[in-house]
Amino acid sequence: MREAIGLGMALEQFGSTFFSNGTNIGGVAKHPGKLSKQGHDNLIDSINKAYQGLGNSHKLLLLEENMDFMPVTMPLADAQYIELRRFQLEEIARIFRVPLHLLQDLSRSTNNNIEHQSIDFVMHTIRPWLVRIEQAINMQLFSEQERKKYFVEFSVDALLRGDILSRFQAYSIAKQNGIYNANEIRELENRNPYDGGDKYTIQLNMQDVGQLGKLVGDSRELVIKDNEIRVIPKNEIAIKPVELNINEKEARSIRSANTRTRLAKAYSGLFENVVTRLIKRERAEVMSIANSCFTNRDNQLFGEKLDKFYEDFKEFLNIQTKPVISTYADAIAIEAADEVELKDYDIDRFTDDYQKAFDYRYSKEHKGRITNIVAKAIENNKNPVEVLEKEFDSWEEKKPEQVSKEETVKIAGAVSLAVYKIAGVTKLVWRNTGSKSCPYCEALDGKIVGIQESFIPVGSQFKPDGADLPLKIDSPKMHAPLHGGCVCQISPSW
């Protein structure tokens, strides 16, 4: 780096000297005789006074006493002066990972690639330093008690602001999926908030998320196409016969199972957003603990602080996940109750129990995973901090989608089962509403069991035709998911 900057300074000095001399007559003056020292000095002084400097450049040089002048030149083009200066600019910019357009070199920039170069600058040059500063502040400025509530994070939104069309398209997507509310978007655009703008919405004709279950219940009919949820007003509902025959009930149950699968897909984005926030908080806290403990090689203290963090983390976990879980559970309950014509039911207690179970499962799984990888890192003489950073990178990339898929299907099955029990349903049927190429789900499709029974005996090895490996059944399978990625549903057996 020193040599690169030194060469740049040398080029700058050369250019300054070249143009300050101005005469552009660097060369050899040849005298036919022999000059005394005084004559030599007088000759140099007279030439410099008459010709040196930009104001005297390109004048005619007059020589006396039969002297000859032989210029010794190396034009700047021959020395590739411009090319060298541009290369040194690129070399120094490369050292500090700064795109050339930020140094006013637009020779290779266009309106299109400047935006992407700016995003790359934020992601790969600024962001790594911001993360280091965030972790240092979290560790050094906040007490252990304060870190339960607060954490520091730089906002780079202003650096990533695109043109107005791109910004508003992004805002529209974020608002429709419940990520931003209207007032948060107005704040980003330096606009004043308005009353009612703090509510989060999803694509239920852009209604309040908290009113989803109520609206569906009042409308009595739910239609989902792709990821958009719509309700049909009562006056548009076709009159149904009071008594349905077995075939009609079966058809209605199939429609209901497919509707619940679409509901799960529609809510998956909300779950992913929540899990992303959870992992961000976990990363900030756990890395702060790791940096403080492993700097002093205190492995025992790390374990104690990790236990304490995840015990306190349950409160934050509950606050973040409860609105989404309860709203989604209500929507599933309304659909399942409509399927069995159940008018009066209450699943609040069931939802609370599910919420507690989720909080416990999430915390236990993540704490256990961190404990295991740290123990292995120490055993293999690896840096635990680096191992944790890689693990959190993987979590941020994969966990939101994994948790979302599992929980949306699990909640749909658990809530439907609870509603069916209230309605007095005695038998259930497994419905494969996902991929028809899955041998496990296809093998169970259409299987009927009692409502208190497991679809597969606990402790058995389930390997249907076409399956490569058996599934070990460790717990009762009274509803989906049967395996990772399973999106099956259960229905009453008529």
Short mmCIF file of C-alpha atoms in Angstrom, two decimals:
data_model
loop_
_atom_site.label_atom_id
_atom_site.label_comp_id
_atom_site.label_asym_id
_atom_site.label_seq_id
_atom_site.Cartn_x
_atom_site.Cartn_y
_atom_site.Cartn_z
CA MET A 1 0.00 0.00 0.00
CA ARG A 2 2.88 2.38 0.84
CA GLU A 3 4.48 1.85 -2.59
CA ALA A 4 1.18 2.44 -4.39
CA ILE A 5 0.57 5.74 -2.60
CA GLY A 6 4.24 6.70 -3.02
CA LEU A 7 4.07 6.21 -6.78
CA GLY A 8 0.95 8.35 -6.92
CA MET A 9 2.72 11.14 -5.04
CA ALA A 10 5.73 10.86 -7.35
CA LEU A 11 3.51 11.22 -10.41
CA GLU A 12 1.86 14.27 -8.86
CA GLN A 13 5.24 15.87 -8.15
CA PHE A 14 6.52 15.07 -11.64
CA GLY A 15 3.52 16.71 -13.28
CA SER A 16 3.84 19.78 -11.08
CA THR A 17 7.53 20.15 -11.85
CA PHE A 18 7.03 19.58 -15.57
CA PHE A 19 4.43 22.30 -15.98
CA SER A 20 6.08 24.75 -13.55
CA ASN A 21 9.27 24.75 -15.62
CA GLY A 22 7.17 25.53 -18.64
CA THR A 23 10.02 25.99 -21.12
CA ASN A 24 9.87 22.42 -22.29
CA ILE A 25 13.50 22.82 -23.45
CA GLY A 26 15.18 20.38 -21.10
CA GLY A 27 18.36 19.32 -22.89
CA VAL A 28 22.08 20.07 -23.48
CA ALA A 29 23.63 23.45 -24.41
CA LYS A 30 26.90 22.95 -26.36
CA HIS A 31 29.58 25.68 -26.40
CA PRO A 32 32.43 25.50 -28.93
CA GLY A 33 34.91 26.77 -26.38
CA LYS A 34 35.38 26.53 -22.65
CA LEU A 35 33.16 28.50 -20.24
CA SER A 36 34.42 29.79 -16.94
CA LYS A 37 32.36 29.12 -13.84
CA GLN A 38 31.14 32.71 -13.85
CA GLY A 39 30.14 32.45 -17.50
CA HIS A 40 28.37 29.14 -16.85
CA ASP A 41 26.36 30.63 -13.96
CA ASN A 42 25.50 33.76 -15.93
CA LEU A 43 24.24 31.65 -18.86
CA ILE A 44 21.94 29.55 -16.64
CA ASP A 45 20.56 32.64 -14.86
CA SER A 46 19.79 34.42 -18.10
CA ILE A 47 17.99 31.40 -19.58
CA ASN A 48 15.93 30.81 -16.43
CA LYS A 49 14.92 34.47 -16.13
CA ALA A 50 13.90 34.70 -19.76
CA TYR A 51 12.19 31.37 -20.30
CA GLN A 52 11.23 29.61 -17.05
CA GLY A 53 7.54 29.52 -15.95
CA LEU A 54 4.26 29.06 -17.71
CA GLY A 55 4.15 32.72 -18.79
CA ASN A 56 7.44 32.40 -20.67
CA SER A 57 6.90 28.98 -22.20
CA HIS A 58 7.28 28.43 -25.95
CA LYS A 59 9.39 31.61 -26.45
CA LEU A 60 12.20 31.60 -28.98
CA LEU A 61 15.53 30.64 -27.36
CA LEU A 62 18.49 32.84 -28.40
CA LEU A 63 22.02 31.44 -28.07
CA GLU A 64 25.32 33.35 -28.28
CA GLU A 65 28.93 32.56 -29.16
CA ASN A 66 28.10 29.78 -31.64
CA MET A 67 26.38 27.66 -28.97
CA ASP A 68 24.20 24.71 -30.02
CA PHE A 69 21.14 23.40 -28.10
CA MET A 70 20.26 19.71 -28.24
CA PRO A 71 16.88 18.99 -26.55
CA VAL A 72 16.50 15.81 -24.51
CA THR A 73 12.76 15.16 -24.34
CA MET A 74 10.38 12.46 -23.19
CA PRO A 75 6.83 13.58 -24.03
CA LEU A 76 4.18 12.81 -21.43
CA ALA A 77 2.36 10.59 -23.92
CA ASP A 78 5.52 8.48 -24.34
CA ALA A 79 5.81 8.15 -20.57
CA GLN A 80 2.09 7.14 -20.41
CA TYR A 81 1.67 9.79 -17.74
CA ILE A 82 -2.15 9.93 -17.95
CA GLU A 83 -2.46 6.13 -17.95
CA LEU A 84 -0.16 5.83 -14.95
CA ARG A 85 -2.12 8.40 -12.97
CA ARG A 86 -5.41 6.63 -13.72
CA PHE A 87 -3.89 3.27 -12.77
CA GLN A 88 -2.63 4.62 -9.44
CA LEU A 89 -6.07 6.05 -8.72
CA GLU A 90 -7.55 2.60 -9.33
CA GLU A 91 -4.83 0.93 -7.25
CA ILE A 92 -5.41 3.14 -4.21
CA ALA A 93 -9.21 2.86 -4.57
CA ARG A 94 -8.81 -0.93 -4.69
CA ILE A 95 -6.89 -0.92 -1.40
CA PHE A 96 -9.71 0.88 0.41
CA ARG A 97 -12.49 -0.87 -1.60
CA VAL A 98 -13.92 2.42 -2.88
CA PRO A 99 -15.66 2.49 -6.30
CA LEU A 100 -14.09 4.91 -8.76
CA HIS A 101 -17.25 6.95 -9.32
CA LEU A 102 -17.01 8.11 -5.68
CA LEU A 103 -13.56 9.54 -6.56
CA GLN A 104 -15.06 11.41 -9.54
CA ASP A 105 -13.63 9.00 -12.12
CA LEU A 106 -16.62 8.30 -14.36
CA SER A 107 -14.68 6.91 -17.32
CA ARG A 108 -16.14 3.42 -16.86
CA SER A 109 -19.38 4.30 -15.06
CA THR A 110 -22.92 4.45 -16.40
CA ASN A 111 -26.23 5.50 -14.89
CA ASN A 112 -27.12 1.84 -14.42
CA ASN A 113 -23.96 0.44 -12.87
CA ILE A 114 -23.35 3.39 -10.53
CA GLU A 115 -26.40 2.37 -8.47
CA HIS A 116 -25.16 -1.21 -8.15
CA GLN A 117 -21.60 -0.07 -7.38
CA SER A 118 -22.99 2.11 -4.58
CA ILE A 119 -24.91 -0.85 -3.11
CA ASP A 120 -21.78 -3.00 -3.35
CA PHE A 121 -19.81 -0.25 -1.54
CA VAL A 122 -22.31 -0.25 1.34
CA MET A 123 -22.45 -4.06 1.58
CA HIS A 124 -18.77 -4.96 1.25
CA THR A 125 -16.89 -1.84 2.37
CA ILE A 126 -18.98 -0.01 4.94
CA ARG A 127 -21.11 -2.81 6.41
CA PRO A 128 -18.25 -4.96 7.84
CA TRP A 129 -16.97 -1.94 9.79
CA LEU A 130 -20.46 -1.03 10.97
CA VAL A 131 -20.95 -4.56 12.33
CA ARG A 132 -17.69 -4.32 14.28
CA ILE A 133 -18.71 -0.97 15.74
CA GLU A 134 -22.20 -2.27 16.61
CA GLN A 135 -20.77 -5.27 18.44
CA ALA A 136 -18.24 -3.12 20.29
CA ILE A 137 -20.93 -0.67 21.43
CA ASN A 138 -23.29 -3.46 22.50
CA MET A 139 -20.54 -5.11 24.49
CA GLN A 140 -18.86 -2.05 26.05
CA LEU A 141 -21.56 0.59 26.51
CA PHE A 142 -24.54 -1.51 27.64
CA SER A 143 -24.76 -3.44 30.85
CA GLU A 144 -25.97 -7.02 30.79
CA GLN A 145 -29.38 -5.84 32.00
CA GLU A 146 -29.59 -3.08 29.37
CA ARG A 147 -28.75 -5.52 26.56
CA LYS A 148 -32.01 -7.33 27.29
CA LYS A 149 -33.92 -4.32 25.97
CA TYR A 150 -31.52 -2.35 23.78
CA PHE A 151 -29.09 -3.00 20.98
CA VAL A 152 -27.28 -0.73 18.53
CA GLU A 153 -27.66 -1.02 14.79
CA PHE A 154 -26.63 1.43 12.08
CA SER A 155 -29.26 2.33 9.51
CA VAL A 156 -27.87 2.42 5.98
CA ASP A 157 -31.24 3.06 4.34
CA ALA A 158 -30.26 6.57 3.29
CA LEU A 159 -27.19 5.22 1.48
CA LEU A 160 -29.31 2.68 -0.38
CA ARG A 161 -32.09 5.05 -1.47
CA GLY A 162 -32.87 4.43 -5.12
CA ASP A 163 -34.95 6.47 -7.53
CA ILE A 164 -38.48 7.39 -6.47
CA LEU A 165 -40.15 4.66 -8.57
CA SER A 166 -37.97 1.88 -7.10
CA ARG A 167 -38.48 3.19 -3.55
CA PHE A 168 -42.25 3.32 -3.80
CA GLN A 169 -42.43 -0.12 -5.41
CA ALA A 170 -40.42 -1.49 -2.48
CA TYR A 171 -42.66 0.37 0.01
CA SER A 172 -45.74 -1.12 -1.64
CA ILE A 173 -44.43 -4.67 -1.31
CA ALA A 174 -43.38 -4.07 2.31
CA LYS A 175 -46.76 -2.60 3.27
CA GLN A 176 -48.79 -5.32 1.56
CA ASN A 177 -46.87 -8.00 3.44
CA GLY A 178 -47.08 -6.38 6.87
CA ILE A 179 -43.39 -5.39 7.06
CA TYR A 180 -43.93 -1.59 7.21
CA ASN A 181 -46.99 0.38 8.19
CA ALA A 182 -48.00 3.62 6.48
CA ASN A 183 -46.47 5.90 9.11
CA GLU A 184 -43.13 4.08 8.98
CA ILE A 185 -43.04 4.61 5.23
CA ARG A 186 -43.97 8.29 5.63
CA GLU A 187 -41.18 8.69 8.17
CA LEU A 188 -38.67 7.27 5.67
CA GLU A 189 -39.90 9.90 3.18
CA ASN A 190 -39.77 12.70 5.80
CA ARG A 191 -43.55 13.05 5.94
CA ASN A 192 -45.74 13.55 9.01
CA PRO A 193 -47.69 10.55 10.40
CA TYR A 194 -51.47 10.38 10.33
CA ASP A 195 -54.03 8.81 12.64
CA GLY A 196 -54.51 5.11 11.95
CA GLY A 197 -51.26 4.84 10.01
CA ASP A 198 -49.59 2.67 12.66
CA LYS A 199 -51.61 -0.44 11.76
CA TYR A 200 -49.95 -3.25 9.83
CA THR A 201 -51.80 -4.69 6.87
CA ILE A 202 -51.66 -7.70 4.57
CA GLN A 203 -53.47 -8.36 1.31
CA LEU A 204 -56.94 -8.85 2.75
CA ASN A 205 -58.24 -5.97 0.65
CA MET A 206 -55.61 -4.05 2.70
CA GLN A 207 -57.30 -4.56 6.08
CA ASP A 208 -55.84 -4.41 9.58
CA VAL A 209 -53.96 -7.65 10.35
CA GLY A 210 -55.49 -7.76 13.82
CA GLN A 211 -58.99 -7.77 12.29
CA LEU A 212 -58.35 -10.70 9.93
CA GLY A 213 -60.16 -13.38 11.93
CA LYS A 214 -63.07 -11.05 12.71
CA LEU A 215 -63.51 -10.04 9.08
CA VAL A 216 -63.42 -13.61 7.84
CA GLY A 217 -65.92 -14.60 10.51
CA ASP A 218 -68.33 -11.83 9.58
CA SER A 219 -68.03 -12.60 5.89
CA ARG A 220 -68.30 -16.36 6.34
CA GLU A 221 -66.38 -17.04 3.16
CA LEU A 222 -62.63 -16.90 2.48
CA VAL A 223 -61.09 -16.94 -1.00
CA ILE A 224 -57.33 -17.20 -1.50
CA LYS A 225 -55.68 -16.91 -4.89
CA ASP A 226 -51.91 -17.19 -5.08
CA ASN A 227 -50.74 -15.19 -2.02
CA GLU A 228 -53.70 -12.78 -1.92
CA ILE A 229 -56.41 -13.22 0.70
CA ARG A 230 -59.91 -11.91 -0.10
CA VAL A 231 -63.29 -12.21 1.56
CA ILE A 232 -66.67 -12.52 -0.17
CA PRO A 233 -69.47 -10.41 1.40
CA LYS A 234 -72.44 -12.27 2.82
CA ASN A 235 -74.78 -11.08 0.11
CA GLU A 236 -72.61 -12.77 -2.52
CA ILE A 237 -72.59 -16.20 -0.84
CA ALA A 238 -74.62 -18.83 -2.63
CA ILE A 239 -77.43 -20.38 -0.59
CA LYS A 240 -76.29 -23.81 0.62
CA PRO A 241 -78.61 -26.68 1.43
CA VAL A 242 -79.21 -27.24 5.10
CA GLU A 243 -78.25 -30.90 4.88
CA LEU A 244 -75.23 -31.98 2.88
CA ASN A 245 -74.77 -35.53 1.67
CA ILE A 246 -71.50 -37.42 2.16
CA ASN A 247 -70.09 -36.42 -1.24
CA GLU A 248 -70.84 -32.74 -0.63
CA LYS A 249 -69.24 -32.86 2.81
CA GLU A 250 -66.18 -34.58 1.37
CA ALA A 251 -65.87 -31.95 -1.35
CA ARG A 252 -66.19 -29.16 1.22
CA SER A 253 -63.49 -30.76 3.40
CA ILE A 254 -61.12 -30.98 0.44
CA ARG A 255 -61.73 -27.30 -0.36
CA SER A 256 -61.14 -26.40 3.28
CA ALA A 257 -57.85 -28.33 3.40
CA ASN A 258 -56.64 -26.55 0.27
CA THR A 259 -57.72 -23.20 1.71
CA ARG A 260 -55.74 -23.83 4.90
CA THR A 261 -52.69 -24.69 2.80
CA ARG A 262 -53.04 -21.38 0.94
CA LEU A 263 -53.50 -19.56 4.22
CA ALA A 264 -50.21 -21.06 5.41
CA LYS A 265 -48.50 -19.81 2.25
CA ALA A 266 -50.05 -16.35 2.59
CA TYR A 267 -48.83 -16.00 6.19
CA SER A 268 -45.36 -17.42 5.55
CA GLY A 269 -43.92 -13.97 4.75
CA LEU A 270 -45.06 -12.59 8.11
CA PHE A 271 -43.46 -15.52 9.93
CA GLU A 272 -40.22 -15.08 7.98
CA ASN A 273 -40.05 -11.40 8.93
CA VAL A 274 -40.51 -12.22 12.61
CA VAL A 275 -37.84 -14.94 12.59
CA THR A 276 -35.42 -12.60 10.82
CA ARG A 277 -35.84 -10.06 13.65
CA LEU A 278 -35.34 -12.79 16.26
CA ILE A 279 -32.11 -14.02 14.70
CA LYS A 280 -30.80 -10.46 14.42
CA ARG A 281 -31.34 -9.98 18.14
CA GLU A 282 -29.78 -13.36 18.95
CA ARG A 283 -26.74 -12.61 16.82
CA ALA A 284 -26.10 -9.24 18.44
CA GLU A 285 -26.40 -10.61 21.98
CA VAL A 286 -24.63 -13.94 21.54
CA MET A 287 -21.71 -12.43 19.63
CA SER A 288 -21.34 -9.77 22.31
CA ILE A 289 -21.17 -12.50 24.97
CA ALA A 290 -18.76 -14.57 22.87
CA ASN A 291 -16.39 -11.66 22.24
CA SER A 292 -16.22 -10.77 25.93
CA CYS A 293 -15.85 -14.36 27.21
CA PHE A 294 -13.58 -15.96 24.64
CA THR A 295 -11.20 -13.00 24.67
CA ASN A 296 -10.43 -14.09 28.24
CA ARG A 297 -10.83 -17.81 27.37
CA ASP A 298 -13.62 -18.13 29.93
CA ASN A 299 -15.68 -20.99 28.47
CA GLN A 300 -17.68 -21.56 31.64
CA LEU A 301 -18.76 -17.93 31.83
CA PHE A 302 -19.97 -18.12 28.22
CA GLY A 303 -22.26 -21.02 29.09
CA GLU A 304 -23.67 -19.21 32.11
CA LYS A 305 -24.32 -16.00 30.17
CA LEU A 306 -25.85 -17.95 27.28
CA ASP A 307 -28.30 -19.65 29.65
CA LYS A 308 -29.20 -16.29 31.16
CA PHE A 309 -29.70 -14.67 27.75
CA TYR A 310 -32.06 -17.33 26.42
CA GLU A 311 -34.05 -17.31 29.63
CA ASP A 312 -34.58 -13.56 29.27
CA PHE A 313 -34.98 -13.87 25.48
CA LYS A 314 -38.30 -15.68 25.88
CA GLU A 315 -40.04 -12.41 26.71
CA PHE A 316 -38.78 -10.75 23.52
CA LEU A 317 -39.62 -13.93 21.61
CA ASN A 318 -43.19 -13.85 22.89
CA ILE A 319 -43.69 -10.18 22.06
CA GLN A 320 -42.47 -10.67 18.49
CA THR A 321 -44.29 -13.90 17.62
CA LYS A 322 -47.60 -13.68 19.50
CA PRO A 323 -49.39 -11.24 17.14
CA VAL A 324 -48.63 -13.37 14.08
CA ILE A 325 -49.31 -16.74 15.72
CA SER A 326 -52.60 -15.65 17.30
CA THR A 327 -53.88 -13.95 14.14
CA TYR A 328 -52.96 -16.91 11.96
CA ALA A 329 -54.47 -19.38 14.45
CA ASP A 330 -57.74 -17.40 14.42
CA ALA A 331 -57.89 -17.49 10.62
CA ILE A 332 -57.32 -21.27 10.59
CA ALA A 333 -59.92 -21.78 13.35
CA ILE A 334 -62.55 -19.83 11.43
CA GLU A 335 -61.96 -21.90 8.30
CA ALA A 336 -62.02 -25.21 10.21
CA ALA A 337 -65.14 -24.19 12.17
CA ASP A 338 -66.94 -23.22 8.98
CA GLU A 339 -66.04 -26.61 7.50
CA VAL A 340 -67.82 -28.47 10.35
CA GLU A 341 -70.53 -25.79 10.80
CA LEU A 342 -69.36 -24.96 14.33
CA LYS A 343 -70.83 -21.65 15.52
CA ASP A 344 -69.55 -21.39 19.08
CA TYR A 345 -65.95 -22.15 19.99
CA ASP A 346 -63.01 -20.67 21.91
CA ILE A 347 -59.37 -21.53 21.14
CA ASP A 348 -57.69 -18.73 23.11
CA ARG A 349 -56.39 -21.07 25.79
CA PHE A 350 -55.16 -23.52 23.17
CA THR A 351 -53.37 -20.69 21.32
CA ASP A 352 -51.70 -19.54 24.55
CA ASP A 353 -50.47 -23.08 25.24
CA TYR A 354 -49.13 -23.37 21.70
CA GLN A 355 -47.35 -20.03 22.06
CA LYS A 356 -45.61 -21.19 25.25
CA ALA A 357 -44.59 -24.45 23.59
CA PHE A 358 -43.18 -22.59 20.59
CA ASP A 359 -41.19 -20.20 22.78
CA TYR A 360 -39.73 -23.16 24.67
CA ARG A 361 -38.89 -25.14 21.51
CA TYR A 362 -37.28 -22.21 19.74
CA SER A 363 -35.09 -21.20 22.69
CA LYS A 364 -34.06 -24.76 23.54
CA GLU A 365 -33.14 -25.64 19.96
CA HIS A 366 -31.08 -22.50 19.33
CA LYS A 367 -29.31 -22.55 22.69
CA GLY A 368 -28.49 -26.23 22.24
CA ARG A 369 -27.13 -25.66 18.75
CA ILE A 370 -24.88 -22.80 19.89
CA THR A 371 -23.62 -24.81 22.87
CA ASN A 372 -22.73 -27.78 20.66
CA ILE A 373 -20.87 -25.88 17.95
CA VAL A 374 -18.88 -23.90 20.52
CA ALA A 375 -17.89 -27.12 22.32
CA LYS A 376 -16.77 -28.69 19.03
CA ALA A 377 -14.83 -25.56 18.07
CA ILE A 378 -12.93 -25.60 21.36
CA GLU A 379 -12.30 -29.34 21.06
CA ASN A 380 -10.86 -28.88 17.54
CA ASN A 381 -8.79 -25.80 18.52
CA LYS A 382 -10.87 -23.48 16.35
CA ASN A 383 -11.88 -19.91 17.13
CA PRO A 384 -15.41 -20.09 18.64
CA VAL A 385 -16.18 -16.51 17.59
CA GLU A 386 -15.46 -17.25 13.93
CA VAL A 387 -17.49 -20.47 14.10
CA LEU A 388 -20.45 -18.59 15.60
CA GLU A 389 -20.27 -15.90 12.92
CA LYS A 390 -20.52 -18.56 10.20
CA GLU A 391 -23.40 -20.25 12.03
CA PHE A 392 -25.37 -17.00 12.27
CA ASP A 393 -24.69 -16.34 8.58
CA SER A 394 -26.31 -19.70 7.84
CA TRP A 395 -29.21 -18.95 10.20
CA GLU A 396 -29.95 -15.61 8.58
CA GLU A 397 -29.96 -17.23 5.14
CA LYS A 398 -32.00 -20.38 5.87
CA LYS A 399 -33.79 -20.24 9.23
CA PRO A 400 -36.60 -17.77 8.44
CA GLU A 401 -37.94 -19.92 5.61
CA GLN A 402 -37.44 -23.19 7.52
CA VAL A 403 -39.20 -22.02 10.67
CA SER A 404 -41.98 -20.37 8.67
CA LYS A 405 -42.77 -23.52 6.68
CA GLU A 406 -42.74 -25.75 9.75
CA GLU A 407 -44.81 -23.51 12.04
CA THR A 408 -47.48 -22.51 9.51
CA VAL A 409 -48.21 -26.17 8.77
CA LYS A 410 -47.96 -27.22 12.42
CA ILE A 411 -50.31 -24.45 13.61
CA ALA A 412 -52.81 -25.25 10.85
CA GLY A 413 -52.89 -28.90 11.90
CA ALA A 414 -52.97 -28.29 15.65
CA VAL A 415 -55.71 -25.62 15.51
CA SER A 416 -57.84 -27.65 13.09
CA LEU A 417 -57.56 -30.68 15.40
CA ALA A 418 -58.64 -28.57 18.39
CA VAL A 419 -61.68 -27.22 16.50
CA TYR A 420 -62.68 -30.69 15.31
CA LYS A 421 -62.57 -31.99 18.88
CA ILE A 422 -64.84 -29.16 20.03
CA ALA A 423 -67.23 -29.99 17.17
CA GLY A 424 -67.39 -33.65 18.22
CA VAL A 425 -65.59 -35.09 15.19
CA THR A 426 -64.56 -38.71 15.88
CA LYS A 427 -62.44 -39.63 12.86
CA LEU A 428 -59.81 -37.85 10.79
CA VAL A 429 -58.46 -38.32 7.29
CA TRP A 430 -54.96 -37.32 6.10
CA ARG A 431 -54.91 -35.14 2.97
CA ASN A 432 -51.84 -34.58 0.84
CA THR A 433 -52.22 -30.96 -0.28
CA GLY A 434 -48.59 -30.67 -1.36
CA SER A 435 -46.33 -32.52 -3.76
CA LYS A 436 -47.74 -35.72 -5.24
CA SER A 437 -44.18 -36.98 -5.72
CA CYS A 438 -43.52 -37.30 -1.97
CA PRO A 439 -43.75 -41.04 -1.15
CA TYR A 440 -44.38 -40.41 2.57
CA CYS A 441 -47.29 -37.99 2.12
CA GLU A 442 -48.77 -39.99 -0.74
CA ALA A 443 -48.70 -43.15 1.37
CA LEU A 444 -50.74 -41.42 4.10
CA ASP A 445 -53.11 -39.62 1.74
CA GLY A 446 -56.66 -40.78 2.50
CA LYS A 447 -55.73 -42.74 5.64
CA ILE A 448 -58.44 -42.60 8.33
CA VAL A 449 -57.82 -42.87 12.09
CA GLY A 450 -59.66 -42.04 15.28
CA ILE A 451 -59.32 -38.43 16.38
CA GLN A 452 -57.23 -39.50 19.42
CA GLU A 453 -54.95 -41.80 17.39
CA SER A 454 -51.61 -41.25 15.67
CA PHE A 455 -51.58 -41.72 11.90
CA ILE A 456 -48.35 -43.74 12.32
CA PRO A 457 -47.53 -45.78 15.47
CA VAL A 458 -44.97 -44.13 17.74
CA GLY A 459 -41.60 -45.91 17.67
CA SER A 460 -42.10 -47.37 14.20
CA GLN A 461 -39.97 -46.95 11.09
CA PHE A 462 -42.12 -45.54 8.28
CA LYS A 463 -40.75 -46.44 4.84
CA PRO A 464 -43.42 -46.60 2.13
CA ASP A 465 -42.79 -47.71 -1.45
CA GLY A 466 -40.56 -45.25 -3.28
CA ALA A 467 -38.93 -43.85 -0.13
CA ASP A 468 -35.14 -43.96 0.09
CA LEU A 469 -34.91 -43.87 3.88
CA PRO A 470 -37.31 -44.72 6.71
CA LEU A 471 -38.81 -42.03 8.93
CA LYS A 472 -38.38 -42.76 12.63
CA ILE A 473 -41.60 -41.81 14.41
CA ASP A 474 -40.61 -40.49 17.85
CA SER A 475 -43.87 -38.73 18.73
CA PRO A 476 -47.58 -39.09 17.83
CA LYS A 477 -48.40 -37.87 14.32
CA MET A 478 -51.95 -36.57 14.74
CA HIS A 479 -51.46 -33.88 12.09
CA ALA A 480 -48.80 -32.49 9.72
CA PRO A 481 -45.95 -31.87 9.27
CA LEU A 482 -44.82 -35.45 8.84
CA HIS A 483 -41.33 -34.35 7.76
CA GLY A 484 -39.46 -31.20 6.78
CA GLY A 485 -41.26 -29.45 3.93
CA CYS A 486 -44.52 -31.34 4.47
CA VAL A 487 -47.62 -29.18 3.82
CA CYS A 488 -50.34 -31.80 4.35
CA GLN A 489 -53.62 -31.15 6.19
CA ILE A 490 -56.18 -33.17 8.17
CA SER A 491 -59.95 -33.20 7.67
CA PRO A 492 -62.95 -34.82 9.33
CA SER A 493 -63.79 -38.25 7.95
CA TRP A 494 -67.47 -38.31 6.99
#
